[in-house]
Amino acid sequence: MQNDLLINGIPLESFGGSSMLDYSIGETEITNEIFHGVDRSSWKTIQRFYGLRSVEITIRFEGASLRDAKMQRSRFNSLVYGDADIYIPDDGFFYRVYCESLGAEELVGIGAKSAQIKSRYKFKGIRHDALRTEEIGSSGIINCLSTMPFTDCRLTAKASAAGSNYNLGGCVFETVAKDDILVFDGINGAITKNDTNYSAHASWLHFPTLVPGMNTITVSNSDPFTVSYEPAYI
């Protein structure tokens, strides 16, 4: 079991023996749009949106000198400046986040052989587990572990026969040859055939998503396929 904070798969200890001091996890933001008529005791929900949750982490950076500690922090900052994926060991979950604040650079102490600083980082993101890839047979049924209403996923199939208008979970590929590898990727927003962009020769309404519980995905010829997704949680 991983016992150190990970940032994009890199242990926090890689930054000069740095460590997590504390953290806090907020709740998922929920926005409701309702219609409440005049002098009515009931209302109707028109739309409901699940947003992001706040994640705050205090990290101590240590180096052989104050400059070295600050450089360790700068290396860490370069990874969280954009989008990032963080694993918090005590919490046991990953968080796909963007950084709202790098925090102030606070001095902890300077000793004869080392120096320490700390910063409080603020993020917004979604709680999830590690990427899962499941082999799906001819039934086309997958049980999604997410509790989020919708979870982006990636579908991959090998065409069992040549043909036209091959349907992979709602994406229709114009033509395929036997053993072509087809990908309908809702995680990265891509459609490929044999690792080549095929979006100009495919038709679809929206990229694939899963709902919590059982999902049925249609694939031409009932070909087996794989589903990859990160279980996401409210």
PDB file of N, CA and C in Angstrom, residues 11-115:
ATOM      1  N   PRO A  11       6.342  10.082  -5.865  1.00  0.00           N
ATOM      2  CA  PRO A  11       6.244  10.207  -4.401  1.00  0.00           C
ATOM      3  C   PRO A  11       6.754  11.563  -3.925  1.00  0.00           C
ATOM      4  N   LEU A  12       6.079  12.115  -2.931  1.00  0.00           N
ATOM      5  CA  LEU A  12       6.465  13.415  -2.395  1.00  0.00           C
ATOM      6  C   LEU A  12       7.879  13.398  -1.846  1.00  0.00           C
ATOM      7  N   GLU A  13       8.333  12.251  -1.330  1.00  0.00           N
ATOM      8  CA  GLU A  13       9.679  12.154  -0.772  1.00  0.00           C
ATOM      9  C   GLU A  13      10.765  12.374  -1.828  1.00  0.00           C
ATOM     10  N   SER A  14      10.383  12.319  -3.115  1.00  0.00           N
ATOM     11  CA  SER A  14      11.350  12.576  -4.187  1.00  0.00           C
ATOM     12  C   SER A  14      11.827  14.024  -4.185  1.00  0.00           C
ATOM     13  N   PHE A  15      11.054  14.886  -3.503  1.00  0.00           N
ATOM     14  CA  PHE A  15      11.423  16.297  -3.459  1.00  0.00           C
ATOM     15  C   PHE A  15      12.220  16.581  -2.178  1.00  0.00           C
ATOM     16  N   GLY A  16      13.382  15.930  -2.051  1.00  0.00           N
ATOM     17  CA  GLY A  16      14.292  16.195  -0.947  1.00  0.00           C
ATOM     18  C   GLY A  16      13.766  15.824   0.421  1.00  0.00           C
ATOM     19  N   GLY A  17      13.077  14.704   0.537  1.00  0.00           N
ATOM     20  CA  GLY A  17      12.571  14.294   1.842  1.00  0.00           C
ATOM     21  C   GLY A  17      11.376  15.098   2.314  1.00  0.00           C
ATOM     22  N   SER A  18      10.677  15.735   1.379  1.00  0.00           N
ATOM     23  CA  SER A  18       9.508  16.538   1.728  1.00  0.00           C
ATOM     24  C   SER A  18       8.379  15.639   2.230  1.00  0.00           C
ATOM     25  N   SER A  19       7.443  16.233   2.974  1.00  0.00           N
ATOM     26  CA  SER A  19       6.360  15.436   3.536  1.00  0.00           C
ATOM     27  C   SER A  19       5.087  16.264   3.651  1.00  0.00           C
ATOM     28  N   MET A  20       3.952  15.551   3.707  1.00  0.00           N
ATOM     29  CA  MET A  20       2.662  16.194   3.898  1.00  0.00           C
ATOM     30  C   MET A  20       2.426  16.406   5.389  1.00  0.00           C
ATOM     31  N   LEU A  21       2.094  17.635   5.782  1.00  0.00           N
ATOM     32  CA  LEU A  21       1.835  17.923   7.190  1.00  0.00           C
ATOM     33  C   LEU A  21       0.372  17.706   7.553  1.00  0.00           C
ATOM     34  N   ASP A  22      -0.530  18.189   6.737  1.00  0.00           N
ATOM     35  CA  ASP A  22      -1.961  17.993   6.971  1.00  0.00           C
ATOM     36  C   ASP A  22      -2.711  18.227   5.673  1.00  0.00           C
ATOM     37  N   TYR A  23      -3.998  17.922   5.679  1.00  0.00           N
ATOM     38  CA  TYR A  23      -4.833  18.134   4.489  1.00  0.00           C
ATOM     39  C   TYR A  23      -6.285  18.260   4.916  1.00  0.00           C
ATOM     40  N   SER A  24      -7.103  18.807   4.028  1.00  0.00           N
ATOM     41  CA  SER A  24      -8.551  18.840   4.237  1.00  0.00           C
ATOM     42  C   SER A  24      -9.238  18.612   2.895  1.00  0.00           C
ATOM     43  N   ILE A  25     -10.349  17.874   2.931  1.00  0.00           N
ATOM     44  CA  ILE A  25     -11.114  17.554   1.729  1.00  0.00           C
ATOM     45  C   ILE A  25     -12.522  18.119   1.883  1.00  0.00           C
ATOM     46  N   GLY A  26     -12.935  18.954   0.958  1.00  0.00           N
ATOM     47  CA  GLY A  26     -14.285  19.505   0.994  1.00  0.00           C
ATOM     48  C   GLY A  26     -15.290  18.582   0.338  1.00  0.00           C
ATOM     49  N   GLU A  27     -16.551  18.987   0.363  1.00  0.00           N
ATOM     50  CA  GLU A  27     -17.620  18.199  -0.244  1.00  0.00           C
ATOM     51  C   GLU A  27     -17.827  18.599  -1.709  1.00  0.00           C
ATOM     52  N   THR A  28     -18.420  17.698  -2.483  1.00  0.00           N
ATOM     53  CA  THR A  28     -18.734  17.991  -3.874  1.00  0.00           C
ATOM     54  C   THR A  28     -19.767  19.109  -3.948  1.00  0.00           C
ATOM     55  N   GLU A  29     -19.493  20.095  -4.781  1.00  0.00           N
ATOM     56  CA  GLU A  29     -20.438  21.187  -4.962  1.00  0.00           C
ATOM     57  C   GLU A  29     -21.649  20.707  -5.763  1.00  0.00           C
ATOM     58  N   ILE A  30     -22.838  21.072  -5.316  1.00  0.00           N
ATOM     59  CA  ILE A  30     -24.077  20.694  -6.014  1.00  0.00           C
ATOM     60  C   ILE A  30     -24.872  21.955  -6.298  1.00  0.00           C
ATOM     61  N   THR A  31     -25.304  22.117  -7.539  1.00  0.00           N
ATOM     62  CA  THR A  31     -26.124  23.250  -7.945  1.00  0.00           C
ATOM     63  C   THR A  31     -27.452  22.727  -8.477  1.00  0.00           C
ATOM     64  N   ASN A  32     -28.546  23.279  -7.978  1.00  0.00           N
ATOM     65  CA  ASN A  32     -29.875  22.877  -8.425  1.00  0.00           C
ATOM     66  C   ASN A  32     -30.595  24.058  -9.074  1.00  0.00           C
ATOM     67  N   GLU A  33     -31.276  23.790 -10.168  1.00  0.00           N
ATOM     68  CA  GLU A  33     -32.184  24.759 -10.772  1.00  0.00           C
ATOM     69  C   GLU A  33     -33.597  24.192 -10.616  1.00  0.00           C
ATOM     70  N   ILE A  34     -34.463  24.938  -9.933  1.00  0.00           N
ATOM     71  CA  ILE A  34     -35.807  24.436  -9.664  1.00  0.00           C
ATOM     72  C   ILE A  34     -36.855  25.422 -10.154  1.00  0.00           C
ATOM     73  N   PHE A  35     -38.067  24.908 -10.368  1.00  0.00           N
ATOM     74  CA  PHE A  35     -39.224  25.760 -10.645  1.00  0.00           C
ATOM     75  C   PHE A  35     -40.197  25.616  -9.476  1.00  0.00           C
ATOM     76  N   HIS A  36     -40.485  26.735  -8.832  1.00  0.00           N
ATOM     77  CA  HIS A  36     -41.415  26.749  -7.715  1.00  0.00           C
ATOM     78  C   HIS A  36     -42.533  27.725  -8.056  1.00  0.00           C
ATOM     79  N   GLY A  37     -43.680  27.194  -8.372  1.00  0.00           N
ATOM     80  CA  GLY A  37     -44.814  28.037  -8.759  1.00  0.00           C
ATOM     81  C   GLY A  37     -45.306  28.920  -7.617  1.00  0.00           C
ATOM     82  N   VAL A  38     -46.091  29.918  -7.959  1.00  0.00           N
ATOM     83  CA  VAL A  38     -46.654  30.831  -6.961  1.00  0.00           C
ATOM     84  C   VAL A  38     -47.665  30.094  -6.085  1.00  0.00           C
ATOM     85  N   ASP A  39     -47.523  30.274  -4.775  1.00  0.00           N
ATOM     86  CA  ASP A  39     -48.444  29.666  -3.812  1.00  0.00           C
ATOM     87  C   ASP A  39     -48.541  28.153  -3.971  1.00  0.00           C
ATOM     88  N   ARG A  40     -47.398  27.527  -4.172  1.00  0.00           N
ATOM     89  CA  ARG A  40     -47.356  26.063  -4.295  1.00  0.00           C
ATOM     90  C   ARG A  40     -46.499  25.493  -3.174  1.00  0.00           C
ATOM     91  N   SER A  41     -46.855  24.296  -2.697  1.00  0.00           N
ATOM     92  CA  SER A  41     -46.083  23.644  -1.634  1.00  0.00           C
ATOM     93  C   SER A  41     -45.054  22.663  -2.191  1.00  0.00           C
ATOM     94  N   SER A  42     -44.992  22.532  -3.494  1.00  0.00           N
ATOM     95  CA  SER A  42     -44.038  21.620  -4.123  1.00  0.00           C
ATOM     96  C   SER A  42     -43.281  22.364  -5.225  1.00  0.00           C
ATOM     97  N   TRP A  43     -42.228  21.747  -5.702  1.00  0.00           N
ATOM     98  CA  TRP A  43     -41.448  22.336  -6.792  1.00  0.00           C
ATOM     99  C   TRP A  43     -40.920  21.225  -7.676  1.00  0.00           C
ATOM    100  N   LYS A  44     -40.397  21.618  -8.827  1.00  0.00           N
ATOM    101  CA  LYS A  44     -39.858  20.661  -9.788  1.00  0.00           C
ATOM    102  C   LYS A  44     -38.396  21.002 -10.046  1.00  0.00           C
ATOM    103  N   THR A  45     -37.539  20.000  -9.937  1.00  0.00           N
ATOM    104  CA  THR A  45     -36.129  20.192 -10.263  1.00  0.00           C
ATOM    105  C   THR A  45     -35.969  20.165 -11.775  1.00  0.00           C
ATOM    106  N   ILE A  46     -35.433  21.253 -12.317  1.00  0.00           N
ATOM    107  CA  ILE A  46     -35.244  21.362 -13.763  1.00  0.00           C
ATOM    108  C   ILE A  46     -33.891  20.766 -14.167  1.00  0.00           C
ATOM    109  N   GLN A  47     -32.848  21.161 -13.459  1.00  0.00           N
ATOM    110  CA  GLN A  47     -31.514  20.636 -13.729  1.00  0.00           C
ATOM    111  C   GLN A  47     -30.732  20.528 -12.423  1.00  0.00           C
ATOM    112  N   ARG A  48     -29.801  19.592 -12.396  1.00  0.00           N
ATOM    113  CA  ARG A  48     -28.932  19.424 -11.232  1.00  0.00           C
ATOM    114  C   ARG A  48     -27.512  19.196 -11.736  1.00  0.00           C
ATOM    115  N   PHE A  49     -26.561  19.913 -11.158  1.00  0.00           N
ATOM    116  CA  PHE A  49     -25.175  19.811 -11.595  1.00  0.00           C
ATOM    117  C   PHE A  49     -24.292  19.420 -10.413  1.00  0.00           C
ATOM    118  N   TYR A  50     -23.419  18.448 -10.658  1.00  0.00           N
ATOM    119  CA  TYR A  50     -22.407  18.075  -9.670  1.00  0.00           C
ATOM    120  C   TYR A  50     -21.104  18.748 -10.058  1.00  0.00           C
ATOM    121  N   GLY A  51     -20.541  19.503  -9.146  1.00  0.00           N
ATOM    122  CA  GLY A  51     -19.309  20.226  -9.432  1.00  0.00           C
ATOM    123  C   GLY A  51     -18.091  19.568  -8.821  1.00  0.00           C
ATOM    124  N   LEU A  52     -17.127  20.397  -8.461  1.00  0.00           N
ATOM    125  CA  LEU A  52     -15.857  19.918  -7.922  1.00  0.00           C
ATOM    126  C   LEU A  52     -15.819  20.095  -6.409  1.00  0.00           C
ATOM    127  N   ARG A  53     -14.836  19.478  -5.785  1.00  0.00           N
ATOM    128  CA  ARG A  53     -14.639  19.635  -4.344  1.00  0.00           C
ATOM    129  C   ARG A  53     -13.283  20.298  -4.104  1.00  0.00           C
ATOM    130  N   SER A  54     -13.153  20.986  -2.968  1.00  0.00           N
ATOM    131  CA  SER A  54     -11.890  21.626  -2.618  1.00  0.00           C
ATOM    132  C   SER A  54     -10.968  20.624  -1.929  1.00  0.00           C
ATOM    133  N   VAL A  55      -9.680  20.744  -2.214  1.00  0.00           N
ATOM    134  CA  VAL A  55      -8.647  19.922  -1.599  1.00  0.00           C
ATOM    135  C   VAL A  55      -7.524  20.871  -1.181  1.00  0.00           C
ATOM    136  N   GLU A  56      -7.185  20.863   0.103  1.00  0.00           N
ATOM    137  CA  GLU A  56      -6.099  21.702   0.597  1.00  0.00           C
ATOM    138  C   GLU A  56      -5.052  20.830   1.287  1.00  0.00           C
ATOM    139  N   ILE A  57      -3.788  21.071   0.967  1.00  0.00           N
ATOM    140  CA  ILE A  57      -2.701  20.250   1.487  1.00  0.00           C
ATOM    141  C   ILE A  57      -1.562  21.158   1.947  1.00  0.00           C
ATOM    142  N   THR A  58      -1.068  20.928   3.154  1.00  0.00           N
ATOM    143  CA  THR A  58       0.123  21.627   3.639  1.00  0.00           C
ATOM    144  C   THR A  58       1.324  20.707   3.483  1.00  0.00           C
ATOM    145  N   ILE A  59       2.345  21.201   2.802  1.00  0.00           N
ATOM    146  CA  ILE A  59       3.526  20.388   2.510  1.00  0.00           C
ATOM    147  C   ILE A  59       4.779  21.073   3.056  1.00  0.00           C
ATOM    148  N   ARG A  60       5.627  20.267   3.707  1.00  0.00           N
ATOM    149  CA  ARG A  60       6.924  20.739   4.198  1.00  0.00           C
ATOM    150  C   ARG A  60       8.005  20.300   3.225  1.00  0.00           C
ATOM    151  N   PHE A  61       8.831  21.261   2.817  1.00  0.00           N
ATOM    152  CA  PHE A  61       9.940  20.986   1.907  1.00  0.00           C
ATOM    153  C   PHE A  61      11.260  21.145   2.669  1.00  0.00           C
ATOM    154  N   GLU A  62      12.143  20.185   2.479  1.00  0.00           N
ATOM    155  CA  GLU A  62      13.418  20.204   3.186  1.00  0.00           C
ATOM    156  C   GLU A  62      14.571  20.137   2.200  1.00  0.00           C
ATOM    157  N   GLY A  63      15.621  20.885   2.470  1.00  0.00           N
ATOM    158  CA  GLY A  63      16.808  20.856   1.633  1.00  0.00           C
ATOM    159  C   GLY A  63      18.056  21.077   2.453  1.00  0.00           C
ATOM    160  N   ALA A  64      19.204  20.927   1.800  1.00  0.00           N
ATOM    161  CA  ALA A  64      20.479  21.115   2.500  1.00  0.00           C
ATOM    162  C   ALA A  64      20.683  22.573   2.892  1.00  0.00           C
ATOM    163  N   SER A  65      19.999  23.473   2.200  1.00  0.00           N
ATOM    164  CA  SER A  65      20.051  24.903   2.497  1.00  0.00           C
ATOM    165  C   SER A  65      18.677  25.488   2.224  1.00  0.00           C
ATOM    166  N   LEU A  66      18.477  26.742   2.592  1.00  0.00           N
ATOM    167  CA  LEU A  66      17.195  27.380   2.321  1.00  0.00           C
ATOM    168  C   LEU A  66      16.942  27.453   0.826  1.00  0.00           C
ATOM    169  N   ARG A  67      17.962  27.759   0.067  1.00  0.00           N
ATOM    170  CA  ARG A  67      17.817  27.792  -1.389  1.00  0.00           C
ATOM    171  C   ARG A  67      17.407  26.412  -1.923  1.00  0.00           C
ATOM    172  N   ASP A  68      18.043  25.358  -1.397  1.00  0.00           N
ATOM    173  CA  ASP A  68      17.732  24.000  -1.851  1.00  0.00           C
ATOM    174  C   ASP A  68      16.281  23.646  -1.522  1.00  0.00           C
ATOM    175  N   ALA A  69      15.803  23.999  -0.330  1.00  0.00           N
ATOM    176  CA  ALA A  69      14.410  23.733   0.035  1.00  0.00           C
ATOM    177  C   ALA A  69      13.453  24.471  -0.901  1.00  0.00           C
ATOM    178  N   LYS A  70      13.811  25.700  -1.245  1.00  0.00           N
ATOM    179  CA  LYS A  70      12.959  26.472  -2.156  1.00  0.00           C
ATOM    180  C   LYS A  70      12.960  25.889  -3.562  1.00  0.00           C
ATOM    181  N   MET A  71      14.082  25.333  -3.975  1.00  0.00           N
ATOM    182  CA  MET A  71      14.138  24.689  -5.288  1.00  0.00           C
ATOM    183  C   MET A  71      13.317  23.406  -5.304  1.00  0.00           C
ATOM    184  N   GLN A  72      13.298  22.657  -4.186  1.00  0.00           N
ATOM    185  CA  GLN A  72      12.457  21.469  -4.105  1.00  0.00           C
ATOM    186  C   GLN A  72      10.985  21.868  -4.251  1.00  0.00           C
ATOM    187  N   ARG A  73      10.606  22.934  -3.591  1.00  0.00           N
ATOM    188  CA  ARG A  73       9.229  23.435  -3.709  1.00  0.00           C
ATOM    189  C   ARG A  73       8.931  23.874  -5.142  1.00  0.00           C
ATOM    190  N   SER A  74       9.880  24.521  -5.781  1.00  0.00           N
ATOM    191  CA  SER A  74       9.680  24.969  -7.158  1.00  0.00           C
ATOM    192  C   SER A  74       9.469  23.788  -8.099  1.00  0.00           C
ATOM    193  N   ARG A  75      10.199  22.697  -7.880  1.00  0.00           N
ATOM    194  CA  ARG A  75      10.016  21.483  -8.693  1.00  0.00           C
ATOM    195  C   ARG A  75       8.609  20.932  -8.493  1.00  0.00           C
ATOM    196  N   PHE A  76       8.163  20.914  -7.243  1.00  0.00           N
ATOM    197  CA  PHE A  76       6.798  20.451  -6.966  1.00  0.00           C
ATOM    198  C   PHE A  76       5.787  21.374  -7.636  1.00  0.00           C
ATOM    199  N   ASN A  77       5.999  22.685  -7.534  1.00  0.00           N
ATOM    200  CA  ASN A  77       5.062  23.653  -8.112  1.00  0.00           C
ATOM    201  C   ASN A  77       4.910  23.468  -9.614  1.00  0.00           C
ATOM    202  N   SER A  78       6.001  23.073 -10.273  1.00  0.00           N
ATOM    203  CA  SER A  78       5.929  22.898 -11.730  1.00  0.00           C
ATOM    204  C   SER A  78       4.965  21.787 -12.121  1.00  0.00           C
ATOM    205  N   LEU A  79       4.754  20.815 -11.217  1.00  0.00           N
ATOM    206  CA  LEU A  79       3.851  19.696 -11.508  1.00  0.00           C
ATOM    207  C   LEU A  79       2.396  20.035 -11.237  1.00  0.00           C
ATOM    208  N   VAL A  80       2.144  20.968 -10.314  1.00  0.00           N
ATOM    209  CA  VAL A  80       0.751  21.285  -9.963  1.00  0.00           C
ATOM    210  C   VAL A  80       0.275  22.584 -10.588  1.00  0.00           C
ATOM    211  N   TYR A  81       1.147  23.249 -11.360  1.00  0.00           N
ATOM    212  CA  TYR A  81       0.775  24.527 -11.955  1.00  0.00           C
ATOM    213  C   TYR A  81      -0.431  24.379 -12.880  1.00  0.00           C
ATOM    214  N   GLY A  82      -0.510  23.274 -13.596  1.00  0.00           N
ATOM    215  CA  GLY A  82      -1.667  23.009 -14.452  1.00  0.00           C
ATOM    216  C   GLY A  82      -2.566  21.969 -13.809  1.00  0.00           C
ATOM    217  N   ASP A  83      -3.068  21.053 -14.630  1.00  0.00           N
ATOM    218  CA  ASP A  83      -3.857  19.940 -14.100  1.00  0.00           C
ATOM    219  C   ASP A  83      -2.913  18.916 -13.478  1.00  0.00           C
ATOM    220  N   ALA A  84      -3.393  18.235 -12.446  1.00  0.00           N
ATOM    221  CA  ALA A  84      -2.554  17.256 -11.759  1.00  0.00           C
ATOM    222  C   ALA A  84      -3.425  16.148 -11.187  1.00  0.00           C
ATOM    223  N   ASP A  85      -2.775  15.043 -10.849  1.00  0.00           N
ATOM    224  CA  ASP A  85      -3.465  13.939 -10.196  1.00  0.00           C
ATOM    225  C   ASP A  85      -2.728  13.650  -8.891  1.00  0.00           C
ATOM    226  N   ILE A  86      -3.456  13.731  -7.781  1.00  0.00           N
ATOM    227  CA  ILE A  86      -2.863  13.590  -6.459  1.00  0.00           C
ATOM    228  C   ILE A  86      -3.456  12.381  -5.750  1.00  0.00           C
ATOM    229  N   TYR A  87      -2.595  11.595  -5.123  1.00  0.00           N
ATOM    230  CA  TYR A  87      -3.043  10.496  -4.270  1.00  0.00           C
ATOM    231  C   TYR A  87      -2.692  10.840  -2.831  1.00  0.00           C
ATOM    232  N   ILE A  88      -3.698  10.784  -1.930  1.00  0.00           N
ATOM    233  CA  ILE A  88      -3.492  11.076  -0.516  1.00  0.00           C
ATOM    234  C   ILE A  88      -3.599   9.772   0.251  1.00  0.00           C
ATOM    235  N   PRO A  89      -2.507   9.278   0.813  1.00  0.00           N
ATOM    236  CA  PRO A  89      -2.491   7.919   1.383  1.00  0.00           C
ATOM    237  C   PRO A  89      -3.472   7.710   2.531  1.00  0.00           C
ATOM    238  N   ASP A  90      -3.541   8.643   3.502  1.00  0.00           N
ATOM    239  CA  ASP A  90      -4.466   8.465   4.623  1.00  0.00           C
ATOM    240  C   ASP A  90      -5.909   8.396   4.141  1.00  0.00           C
ATOM    241  N   ASP A  91      -6.216   9.219   3.153  1.00  0.00           N
ATOM    242  CA  ASP A  91      -7.565   9.303   2.604  1.00  0.00           C
ATOM    243  C   ASP A  91      -7.885   8.093   1.738  1.00  0.00           C
ATOM    244  N   GLY A  92      -6.875   7.581   1.020  1.00  0.00           N
ATOM    245  CA  GLY A  92      -7.049   6.387   0.206  1.00  0.00           C
ATOM    246  C   GLY A  92      -7.640   6.623  -1.160  1.00  0.00           C
ATOM    247  N   PHE A  93      -7.704   7.892  -1.608  1.00  0.00           N
ATOM    248  CA  PHE A  93      -8.280   8.215  -2.908  1.00  0.00           C
ATOM    249  C   PHE A  93      -7.314   9.060  -3.727  1.00  0.00           C
ATOM    250  N   PHE A  94      -7.541   9.041  -5.049  1.00  0.00           N
ATOM    251  CA  PHE A  94      -6.900   9.970  -5.962  1.00  0.00           C
ATOM    252  C   PHE A  94      -7.815  11.179  -6.154  1.00  0.00           C
ATOM    253  N   TYR A  95      -7.214  12.300  -6.534  1.00  0.00           N
ATOM    254  CA  TYR A  95      -7.969  13.515  -6.856  1.00  0.00           C
ATOM    255  C   TYR A  95      -7.408  14.111  -8.138  1.00  0.00           C
ATOM    256  N   ARG A  96      -8.263  14.197  -9.161  1.00  0.00           N
ATOM    257  CA  ARG A  96      -7.902  14.883 -10.397  1.00  0.00           C
ATOM    258  C   ARG A  96      -8.198  16.357 -10.167  1.00  0.00           C
ATOM    259  N   VAL A  97      -7.172  17.208 -10.139  1.00  0.00           N
ATOM    260  CA  VAL A  97      -7.339  18.563  -9.647  1.00  0.00           C
ATOM    261  C   VAL A  97      -6.688  19.591 -10.575  1.00  0.00           C
ATOM    262  N   TYR A  98      -7.078  20.845 -10.362  1.00  0.00           N
ATOM    263  CA  TYR A  98      -6.311  21.983 -10.861  1.00  0.00           C
ATOM    264  C   TYR A  98      -5.981  22.848  -9.656  1.00  0.00           C
ATOM    265  N   CYS A  99      -4.877  23.568  -9.754  1.00  0.00           N
ATOM    266  CA  CYS A  99      -4.380  24.346  -8.620  1.00  0.00           C
ATOM    267  C   CYS A  99      -4.996  25.738  -8.629  1.00  0.00           C
ATOM    268  N   GLU A 100      -5.581  26.122  -7.490  1.00  0.00           N
ATOM    269  CA  GLU A 100      -6.104  27.475  -7.315  1.00  0.00           C
ATOM    270  C   GLU A 100      -5.084  28.392  -6.653  1.00  0.00           C
ATOM    271  N   SER A 101      -4.247  27.840  -5.778  1.00  0.00           N
ATOM    272  CA  SER A 101      -3.265  28.657  -5.074  1.00  0.00           C
ATOM    273  C   SER A 101      -2.061  27.807  -4.679  1.00  0.00           C
ATOM    274  N   LEU A 102      -0.855  28.341  -4.945  1.00  0.00           N
ATOM    275  CA  LEU A 102       0.373  27.674  -4.527  1.00  0.00           C
ATOM    276  C   LEU A 102       0.711  27.961  -3.070  1.00  0.00           C
ATOM    277  N   GLY A 103       0.012  28.904  -2.461  1.00  0.00           N
ATOM    278  CA  GLY A 103       0.231  29.220  -1.056  1.00  0.00           C
ATOM    279  C   GLY A 103       1.479  30.061  -0.828  1.00  0.00           C
ATOM    280  N   ALA A 104       1.585  30.578   0.384  1.00  0.00           N
ATOM    281  CA  ALA A 104       2.753  31.376   0.753  1.00  0.00           C
ATOM    282  C   ALA A 104       3.921  30.470   1.105  1.00  0.00           C
ATOM    283  N   GLU A 105       5.129  30.980   0.907  1.00  0.00           N
ATOM    284  CA  GLU A 105       6.346  30.244   1.235  1.00  0.00           C
ATOM    285  C   GLU A 105       6.754  30.624   2.661  1.00  0.00           C
ATOM    286  N   GLU A 106       6.441  29.734   3.609  1.00  0.00           N
ATOM    287  CA  GLU A 106       6.677  30.039   5.023  1.00  0.00           C
ATOM    288  C   GLU A 106       7.926  29.314   5.521  1.00  0.00           C
ATOM    289  N   LEU A 107       8.754  30.033   6.248  1.00  0.00           N
ATOM    290  CA  LEU A 107       9.963  29.443   6.809  1.00  0.00           C
ATOM    291  C   LEU A 107       9.613  28.629   8.051  1.00  0.00           C
ATOM    292  N   VAL A 108      10.067  27.374   8.076  1.00  0.00           N
ATOM    293  CA  VAL A 108       9.902  26.519   9.253  1.00  0.00           C
ATOM    294  C   VAL A 108      11.138  26.622  10.142  1.00  0.00           C
ATOM    295  N   GLY A 109      12.310  26.527   9.535  1.00  0.00           N
ATOM    296  CA  GLY A 109      13.538  26.639  10.318  1.00  0.00           C
ATOM    297  C   GLY A 109      14.770  26.405   9.479  1.00  0.00           C
ATOM    298  N   ILE A 110      15.888  26.900   9.973  1.00  0.00           N
ATOM    299  CA  ILE A 110      17.179  26.711   9.306  1.00  0.00           C
ATOM    300  C   ILE A 110      18.141  26.124  10.334  1.00  0.00           C
ATOM    301  N   GLY A 111      18.710  24.972  10.019  1.00  0.00           N
ATOM    302  CA  GLY A 111      19.682  24.336  10.906  1.00  0.00           C
ATOM    303  C   GLY A 111      21.065  24.355  10.310  1.00  0.00           C
ATOM    304  N   ALA A 112      21.972  23.672  10.983  1.00  0.00           N
ATOM    305  CA  ALA A 112      23.356  23.642  10.514  1.00  0.00           C
ATOM    306  C   ALA A 112      23.500  22.885   9.205  1.00  0.00           C
ATOM    307  N   LYS A 113      22.646  21.873   8.995  1.00  0.00           N
ATOM    308  CA  LYS A 113      22.788  21.031   7.802  1.00  0.00           C
ATOM    309  C   LYS A 113      21.530  20.982   6.942  1.00  0.00           C
ATOM    310  N   SER A 114      20.461  21.656   7.351  1.00  0.00           N
ATOM    311  CA  SER A 114      19.236  21.596   6.557  1.00  0.00           C
ATOM    312  C   SER A 114      18.367  22.819   6.827  1.00  0.00           C
ATOM    313  N   ALA A 115      17.393  23.016   5.925  1.00  0.00           N
ATOM    314  CA  ALA A 115      16.415  24.097   6.078  1.00  0.00           C
ATOM    315  C   ALA A 115      15.056  23.569   5.641  1.00  0.00           C
TER     316      ALA A 115
END
